Short mmCIF file of C-alpha atoms in Angstrom, two decimals:
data_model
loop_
_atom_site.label_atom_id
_atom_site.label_comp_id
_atom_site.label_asym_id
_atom_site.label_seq_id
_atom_site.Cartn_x
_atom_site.Cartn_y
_atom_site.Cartn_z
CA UNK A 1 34.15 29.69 34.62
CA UNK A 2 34.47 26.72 32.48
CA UNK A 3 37.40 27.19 29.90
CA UNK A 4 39.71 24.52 29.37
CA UNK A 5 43.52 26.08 28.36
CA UNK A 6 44.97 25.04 25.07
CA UNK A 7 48.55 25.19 26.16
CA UNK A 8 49.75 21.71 28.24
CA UNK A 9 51.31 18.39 28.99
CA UNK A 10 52.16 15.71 26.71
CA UNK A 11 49.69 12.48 27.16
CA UNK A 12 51.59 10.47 25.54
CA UNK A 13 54.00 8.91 28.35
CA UNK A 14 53.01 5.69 29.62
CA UNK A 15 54.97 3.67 31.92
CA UNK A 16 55.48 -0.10 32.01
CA UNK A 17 53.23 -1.39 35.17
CA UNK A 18 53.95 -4.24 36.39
CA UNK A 19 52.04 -5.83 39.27
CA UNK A 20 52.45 -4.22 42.73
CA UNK A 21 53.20 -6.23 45.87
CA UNK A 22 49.93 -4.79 47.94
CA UNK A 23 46.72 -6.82 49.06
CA UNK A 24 43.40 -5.72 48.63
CA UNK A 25 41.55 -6.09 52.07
CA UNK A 26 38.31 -6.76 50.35
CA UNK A 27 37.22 -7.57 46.81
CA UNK A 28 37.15 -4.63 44.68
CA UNK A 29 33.71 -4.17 43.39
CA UNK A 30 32.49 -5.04 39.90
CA UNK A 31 32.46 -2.58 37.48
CA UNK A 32 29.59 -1.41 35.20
CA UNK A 33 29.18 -2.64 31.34
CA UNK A 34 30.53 0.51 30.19
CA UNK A 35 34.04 0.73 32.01
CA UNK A 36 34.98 -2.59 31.05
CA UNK A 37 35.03 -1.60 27.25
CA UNK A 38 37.20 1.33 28.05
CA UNK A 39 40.82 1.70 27.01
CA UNK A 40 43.59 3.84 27.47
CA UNK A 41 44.05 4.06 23.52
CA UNK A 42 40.58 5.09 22.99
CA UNK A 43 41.29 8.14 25.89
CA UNK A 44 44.06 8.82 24.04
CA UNK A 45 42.86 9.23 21.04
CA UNK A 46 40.61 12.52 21.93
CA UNK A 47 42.09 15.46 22.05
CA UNK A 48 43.12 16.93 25.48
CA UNK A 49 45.38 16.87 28.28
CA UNK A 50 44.51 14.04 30.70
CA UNK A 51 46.88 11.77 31.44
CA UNK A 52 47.67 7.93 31.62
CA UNK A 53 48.24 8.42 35.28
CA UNK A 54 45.24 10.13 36.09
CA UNK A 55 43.30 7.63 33.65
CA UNK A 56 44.50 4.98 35.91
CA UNK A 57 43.79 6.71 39.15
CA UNK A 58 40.43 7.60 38.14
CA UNK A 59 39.28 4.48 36.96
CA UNK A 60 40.42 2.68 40.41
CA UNK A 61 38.25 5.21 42.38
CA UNK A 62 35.47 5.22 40.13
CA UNK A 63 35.88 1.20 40.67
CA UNK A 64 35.17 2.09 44.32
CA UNK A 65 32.13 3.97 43.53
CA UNK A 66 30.34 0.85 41.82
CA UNK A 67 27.98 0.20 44.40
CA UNK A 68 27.54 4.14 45.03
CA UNK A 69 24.62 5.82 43.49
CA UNK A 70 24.58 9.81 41.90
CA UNK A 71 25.67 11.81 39.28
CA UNK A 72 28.89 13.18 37.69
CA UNK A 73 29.74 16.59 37.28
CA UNK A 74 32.92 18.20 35.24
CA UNK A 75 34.06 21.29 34.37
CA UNK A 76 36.44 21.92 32.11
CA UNK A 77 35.26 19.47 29.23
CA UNK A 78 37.20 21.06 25.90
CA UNK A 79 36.69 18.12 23.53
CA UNK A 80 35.62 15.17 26.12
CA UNK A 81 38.54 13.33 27.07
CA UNK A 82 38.15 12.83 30.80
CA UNK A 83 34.51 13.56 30.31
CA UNK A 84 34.33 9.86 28.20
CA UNK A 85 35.66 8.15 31.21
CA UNK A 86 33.01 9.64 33.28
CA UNK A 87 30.25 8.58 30.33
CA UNK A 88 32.09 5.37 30.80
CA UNK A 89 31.29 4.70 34.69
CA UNK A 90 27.55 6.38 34.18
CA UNK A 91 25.26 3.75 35.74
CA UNK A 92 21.39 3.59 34.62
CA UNK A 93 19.39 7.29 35.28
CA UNK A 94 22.75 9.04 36.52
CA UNK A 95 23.19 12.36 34.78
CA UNK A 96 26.33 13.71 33.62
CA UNK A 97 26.84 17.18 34.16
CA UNK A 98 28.90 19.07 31.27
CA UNK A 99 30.26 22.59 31.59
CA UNK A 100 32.25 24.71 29.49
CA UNK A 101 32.37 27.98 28.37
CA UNK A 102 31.46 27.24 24.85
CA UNK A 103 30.42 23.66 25.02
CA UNK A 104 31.15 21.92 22.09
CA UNK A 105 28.48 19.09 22.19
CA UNK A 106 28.64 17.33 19.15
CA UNK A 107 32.34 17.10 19.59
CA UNK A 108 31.98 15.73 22.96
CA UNK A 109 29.13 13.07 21.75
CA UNK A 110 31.75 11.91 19.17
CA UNK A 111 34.74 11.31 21.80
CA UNK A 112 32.16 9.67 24.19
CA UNK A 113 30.92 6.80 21.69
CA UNK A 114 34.45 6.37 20.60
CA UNK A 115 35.53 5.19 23.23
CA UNK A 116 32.24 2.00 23.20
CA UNK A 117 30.07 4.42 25.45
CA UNK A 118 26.41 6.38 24.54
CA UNK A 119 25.76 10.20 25.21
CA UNK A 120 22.98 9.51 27.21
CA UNK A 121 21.74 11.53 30.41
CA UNK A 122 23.90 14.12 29.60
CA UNK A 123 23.24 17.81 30.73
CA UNK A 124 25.16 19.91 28.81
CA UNK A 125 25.67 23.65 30.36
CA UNK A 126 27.43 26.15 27.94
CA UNK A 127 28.30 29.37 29.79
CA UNK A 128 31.10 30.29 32.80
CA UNK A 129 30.48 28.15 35.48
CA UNK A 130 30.16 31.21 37.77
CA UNK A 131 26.37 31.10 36.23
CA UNK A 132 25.73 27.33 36.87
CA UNK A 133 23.77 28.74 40.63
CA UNK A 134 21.40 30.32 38.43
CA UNK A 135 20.89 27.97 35.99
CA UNK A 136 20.89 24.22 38.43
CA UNK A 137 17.91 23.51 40.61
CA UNK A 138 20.36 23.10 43.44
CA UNK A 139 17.82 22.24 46.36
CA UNK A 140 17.10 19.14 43.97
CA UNK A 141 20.86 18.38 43.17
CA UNK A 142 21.53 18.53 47.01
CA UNK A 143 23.88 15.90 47.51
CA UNK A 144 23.59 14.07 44.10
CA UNK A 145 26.78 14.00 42.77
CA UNK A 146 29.37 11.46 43.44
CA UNK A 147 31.97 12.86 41.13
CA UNK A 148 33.22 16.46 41.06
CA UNK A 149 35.71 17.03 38.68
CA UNK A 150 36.97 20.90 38.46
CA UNK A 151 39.48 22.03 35.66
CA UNK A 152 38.03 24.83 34.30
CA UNK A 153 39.10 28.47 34.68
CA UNK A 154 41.89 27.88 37.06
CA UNK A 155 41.37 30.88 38.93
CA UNK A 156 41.48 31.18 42.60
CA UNK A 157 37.90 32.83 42.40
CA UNK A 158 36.80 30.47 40.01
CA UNK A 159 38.41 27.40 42.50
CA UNK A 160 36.87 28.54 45.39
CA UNK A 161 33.57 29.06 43.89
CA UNK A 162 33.02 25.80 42.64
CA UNK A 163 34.55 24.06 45.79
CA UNK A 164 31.71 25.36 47.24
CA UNK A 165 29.24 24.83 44.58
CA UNK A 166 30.09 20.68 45.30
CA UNK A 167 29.79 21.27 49.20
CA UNK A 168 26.39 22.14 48.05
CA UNK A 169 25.63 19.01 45.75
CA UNK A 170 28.16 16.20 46.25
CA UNK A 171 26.96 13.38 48.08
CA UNK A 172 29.02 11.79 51.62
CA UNK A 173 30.66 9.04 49.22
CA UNK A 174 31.62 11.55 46.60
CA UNK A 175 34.93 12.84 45.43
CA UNK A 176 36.22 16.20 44.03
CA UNK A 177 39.03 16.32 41.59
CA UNK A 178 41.09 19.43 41.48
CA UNK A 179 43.24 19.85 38.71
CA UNK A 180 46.56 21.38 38.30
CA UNK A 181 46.74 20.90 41.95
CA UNK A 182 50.19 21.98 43.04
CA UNK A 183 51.22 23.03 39.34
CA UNK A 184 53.80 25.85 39.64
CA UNK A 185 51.80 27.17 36.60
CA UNK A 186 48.32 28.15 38.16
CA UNK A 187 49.55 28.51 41.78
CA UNK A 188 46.00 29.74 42.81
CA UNK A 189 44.08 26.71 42.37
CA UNK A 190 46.67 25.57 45.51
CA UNK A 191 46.28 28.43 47.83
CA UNK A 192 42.30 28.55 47.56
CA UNK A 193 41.89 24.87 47.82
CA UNK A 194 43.79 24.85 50.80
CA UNK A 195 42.02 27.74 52.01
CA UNK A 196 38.97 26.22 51.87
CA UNK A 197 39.49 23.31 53.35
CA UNK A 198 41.19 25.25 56.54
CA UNK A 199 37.97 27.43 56.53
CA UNK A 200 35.55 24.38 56.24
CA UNK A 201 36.97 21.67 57.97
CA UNK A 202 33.80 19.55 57.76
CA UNK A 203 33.26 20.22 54.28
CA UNK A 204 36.02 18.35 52.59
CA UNK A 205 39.14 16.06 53.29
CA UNK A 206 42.53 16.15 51.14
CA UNK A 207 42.45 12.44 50.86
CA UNK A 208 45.28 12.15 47.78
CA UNK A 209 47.68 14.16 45.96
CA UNK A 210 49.02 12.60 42.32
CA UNK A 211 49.90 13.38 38.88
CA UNK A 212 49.04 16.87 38.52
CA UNK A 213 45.70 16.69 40.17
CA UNK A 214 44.14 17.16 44.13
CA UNK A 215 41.74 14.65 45.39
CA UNK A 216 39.00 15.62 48.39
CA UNK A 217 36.50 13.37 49.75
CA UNK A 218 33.78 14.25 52.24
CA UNK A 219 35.25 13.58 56.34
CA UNK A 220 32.81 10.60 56.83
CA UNK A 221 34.07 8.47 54.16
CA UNK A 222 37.41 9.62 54.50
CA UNK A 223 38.65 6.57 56.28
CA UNK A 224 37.32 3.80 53.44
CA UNK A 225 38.80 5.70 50.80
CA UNK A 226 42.11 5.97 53.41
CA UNK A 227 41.19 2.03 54.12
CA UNK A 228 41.58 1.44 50.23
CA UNK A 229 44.07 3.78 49.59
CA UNK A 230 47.03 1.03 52.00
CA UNK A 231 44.93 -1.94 50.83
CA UNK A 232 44.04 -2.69 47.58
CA UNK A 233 45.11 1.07 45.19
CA UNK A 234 48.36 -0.19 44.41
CA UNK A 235 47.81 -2.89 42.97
CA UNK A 236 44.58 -1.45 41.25
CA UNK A 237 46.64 0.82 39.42
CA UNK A 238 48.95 -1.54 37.98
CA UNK A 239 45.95 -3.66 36.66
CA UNK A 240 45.54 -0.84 34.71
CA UNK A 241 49.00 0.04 34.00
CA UNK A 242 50.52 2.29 36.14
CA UNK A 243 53.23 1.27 38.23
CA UNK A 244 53.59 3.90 41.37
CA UNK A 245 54.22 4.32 44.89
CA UNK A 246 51.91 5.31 47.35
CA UNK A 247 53.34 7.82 49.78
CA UNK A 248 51.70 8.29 53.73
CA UNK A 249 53.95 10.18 55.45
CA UNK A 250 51.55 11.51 58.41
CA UNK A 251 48.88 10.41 60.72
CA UNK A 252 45.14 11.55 61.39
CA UNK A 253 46.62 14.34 63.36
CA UNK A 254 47.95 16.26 60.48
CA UNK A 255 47.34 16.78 56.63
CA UNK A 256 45.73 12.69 56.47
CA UNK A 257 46.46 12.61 53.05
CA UNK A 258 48.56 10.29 50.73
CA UNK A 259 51.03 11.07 47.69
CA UNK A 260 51.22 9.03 44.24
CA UNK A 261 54.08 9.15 42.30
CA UNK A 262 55.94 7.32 39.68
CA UNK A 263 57.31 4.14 41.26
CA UNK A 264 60.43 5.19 43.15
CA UNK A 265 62.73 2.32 43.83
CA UNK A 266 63.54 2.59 47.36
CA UNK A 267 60.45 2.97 48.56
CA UNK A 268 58.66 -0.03 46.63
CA UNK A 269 54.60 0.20 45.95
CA UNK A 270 53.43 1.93 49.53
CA UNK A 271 55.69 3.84 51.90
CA UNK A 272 54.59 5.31 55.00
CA UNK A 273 57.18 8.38 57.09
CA UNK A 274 60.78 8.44 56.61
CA UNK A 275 61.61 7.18 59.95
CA UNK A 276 59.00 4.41 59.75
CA UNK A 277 58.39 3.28 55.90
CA UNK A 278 56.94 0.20 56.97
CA UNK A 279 53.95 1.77 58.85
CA UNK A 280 50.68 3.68 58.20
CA UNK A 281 49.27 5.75 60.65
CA UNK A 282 45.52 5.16 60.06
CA UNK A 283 42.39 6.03 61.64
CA UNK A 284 40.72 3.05 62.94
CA UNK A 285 37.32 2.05 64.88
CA UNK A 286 38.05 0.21 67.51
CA UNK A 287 35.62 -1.50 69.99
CA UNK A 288 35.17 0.61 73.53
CA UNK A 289 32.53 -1.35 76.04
CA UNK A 290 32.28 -3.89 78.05
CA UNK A 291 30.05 -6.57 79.17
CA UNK A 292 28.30 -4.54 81.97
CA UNK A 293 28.11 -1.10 79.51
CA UNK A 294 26.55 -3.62 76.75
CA UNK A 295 24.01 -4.99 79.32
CA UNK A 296 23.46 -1.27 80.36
CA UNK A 297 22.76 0.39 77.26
CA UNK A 298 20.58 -3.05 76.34
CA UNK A 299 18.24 -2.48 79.42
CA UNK A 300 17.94 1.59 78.65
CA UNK A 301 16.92 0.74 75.19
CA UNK A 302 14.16 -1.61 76.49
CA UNK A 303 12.94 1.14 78.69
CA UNK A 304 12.64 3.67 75.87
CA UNK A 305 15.36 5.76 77.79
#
C-alpha cells in the first residue's frame, strides 16, 4: 500500500558542508536541464519528511544515472517532496510512476513546478500499491525503471511485496530506496528487506545504508556504484552540502555495503574497518591470461570453436 504517515522528522537541519578530501576517479557525468535548477530551499518548501541528507544523497546517485536510460517509480508520494526531485532528473520520454493511496495530483503538480520542473510523463496510480500488479502492464515495464523509491505503507507485507514488484521492473543500473531503513519505529521494513535479499541473492545488493533510508542496487552494477561510492561520493555530497563520512567496514565476502553518517571527526570523509581505516576492501577485475591463452582463445575464435 501507498500511504505516506503524517507523524515524522524535522527537515529542517542542515549541516555546514564543506569540501571533502576524496577524488573522483572519473568525471562525474553531466546532469540534465532540470536538476541543475533544483534547490534544497525549493525541496524544502513542500510539505513532507525528506531530508537534506537524503536530498544530497539522492541527487549524487541520480548524477550517476545521467547517461542511464528508464523510468522512476515512488511510492509513498503524500504532497511531492521527494517525488519533485525525481520530476527533476526525468530525462525526455521517461515516465514517472506516482503511487499513493489517495493521490493527491494537483497537489503534487504544484510542488513539482515549484521547484523550476514540468509534470510531464507522469503516471499517476491512486489506490494501495498491493493493486499496482493488476493495474501495470508489467511484461512491458520489465526492466524499465532505474529508480525505485519505496516509502509507503511500511509494512513488512507491504516491503516485501514491492521489493519484489522492482525485481520485476527495475533495470541492471537501477536503484531501490527503502525508507525508514533501520528506524527503531517501523522495525519491519528491516527484517523483510533483509529477508529478501538472503532469499534472493541475485536479485538485489545492499550497496548503502544512510540517513534513515536503505539503498539496493542490482549485483552486476554493484561494483561501479561500490567504485563511486570510495571515489568520487564524498566529495559529491559536499558540492551539495552535506558534509559526511563514508563508512566500509567489510569486504566482498560479507554484507559489501557502506554506511553514511554525519561527518565524524576521527574518521575524516571515508573510513574503511577499525583495524585498517585507511583501506577498502573492494571487488576488483583484474586481468587473468597470458600470451599463449590470448593466442589460444584467438585461434578457437577463428575456427568458429
Amino acid at each position: 500500500m501507498c500511504p505516506l504517515r503524517r507523524g515524522g522528522r524535522s527537515s529542517r537541519f542542515r549541516p555546514d558542508g564543506t569540501a571533502c578530501g576524496s577524488i573522483r576517479s572519473k568525471a562525474a557525468p553531466s546532469p540534465n536541464q532540470g536538476s541543475t535548477m533544483l534547490s534544497w530551499e525549493k525541496i524544502d518548501a513542500i510539505p513532507g519528511w525528506f531530508m537534506f541528507q537524503s536530498y544530497c544523497v539522492w541527487r549524487a546517485l541520480l548524477d550517476q544515472q545521467a547517461r542511464i536510460t528508464g523510468d522512476l517509480f515512488e511510492i509513498g508520494v503524500w504532497r511531492g517532496r521527494s517525488a519533485s526531485v525525481l520530476a527533476s532528473y526525468r530525462k525526455g520520454g521517461e515516465k514517472l510512476y506516482l503511487c499513493d493511496l489517495r493521490l493527491d495530483e494537483e497537489a503534487v503538480h504544484r510542488a513539482i513546478r515549484s521547484v523550476d520542473a514540468e509534470p510531464v510523463n507522469i503516471v499517476p496510480l491512486s489506490g494501495p500499491s498491493a493493486d499496482l500488479p493488476a493495474k501495470l502492464d508489467l511484461q512491458a515495464m520489465h526492466q524499465t525503471v532505474r529508480w525505485f523509491h519505496i516509502d509507503g505503507e511500511h509494512t513488512g507485507t507491504a516491503v516485501y511485496r514491492e521489493l519484489e514488484l522492482a525485481n520485476r521492473i527495475v533495470n541492471n543500473d537501477g536503484i531501490v530506496v527503502i525508507d525508514d531503513f533501520f528506524s527503531p519505529r517501523y522495525p519491519a521494513n528491516t527484517t523483510e528487506v533483509i529477508r529478501h535479499l538472503e532469499k534472493n541473492p541475485f536479485h538485489f545488493r545492499l550497496l548503502a545504508v544512510g540517513f534513515n533510508k536503505g539503498y539496493l542496487c542490482r549485483p552486476e552494477s554493484l561494483p561501479r556504484y561500490m567504485d563511486f561510492m570510495a571515489s568520487g561520493m564524498s566529495r559529491t555530497l559536499a558540492t551539495y552540502g552535506a558534509k559526511t563520512t563514508i563508512f566500509k567496514t567489510t569486504g566482498p565476502w560479507d554484507t559489501d555495503a557502506v554506511g553514511i553518517t554525519d561527518f565524524v571527526d576521527d574518521a575524516g570523509p571515508i573510513a574503511g574497518p577499525d583495524n585498517e581505516p585507511q583501506r577498502w576492501h573492494m571487488i576488483r577485475t583484474r586481468h587473468v591470461w597470458g600470451p599463449v591463452r590470448h593466442l589460444q582463445n584467438g585461434w578457437r575464435m577463428l575456427r568458429g570453436r
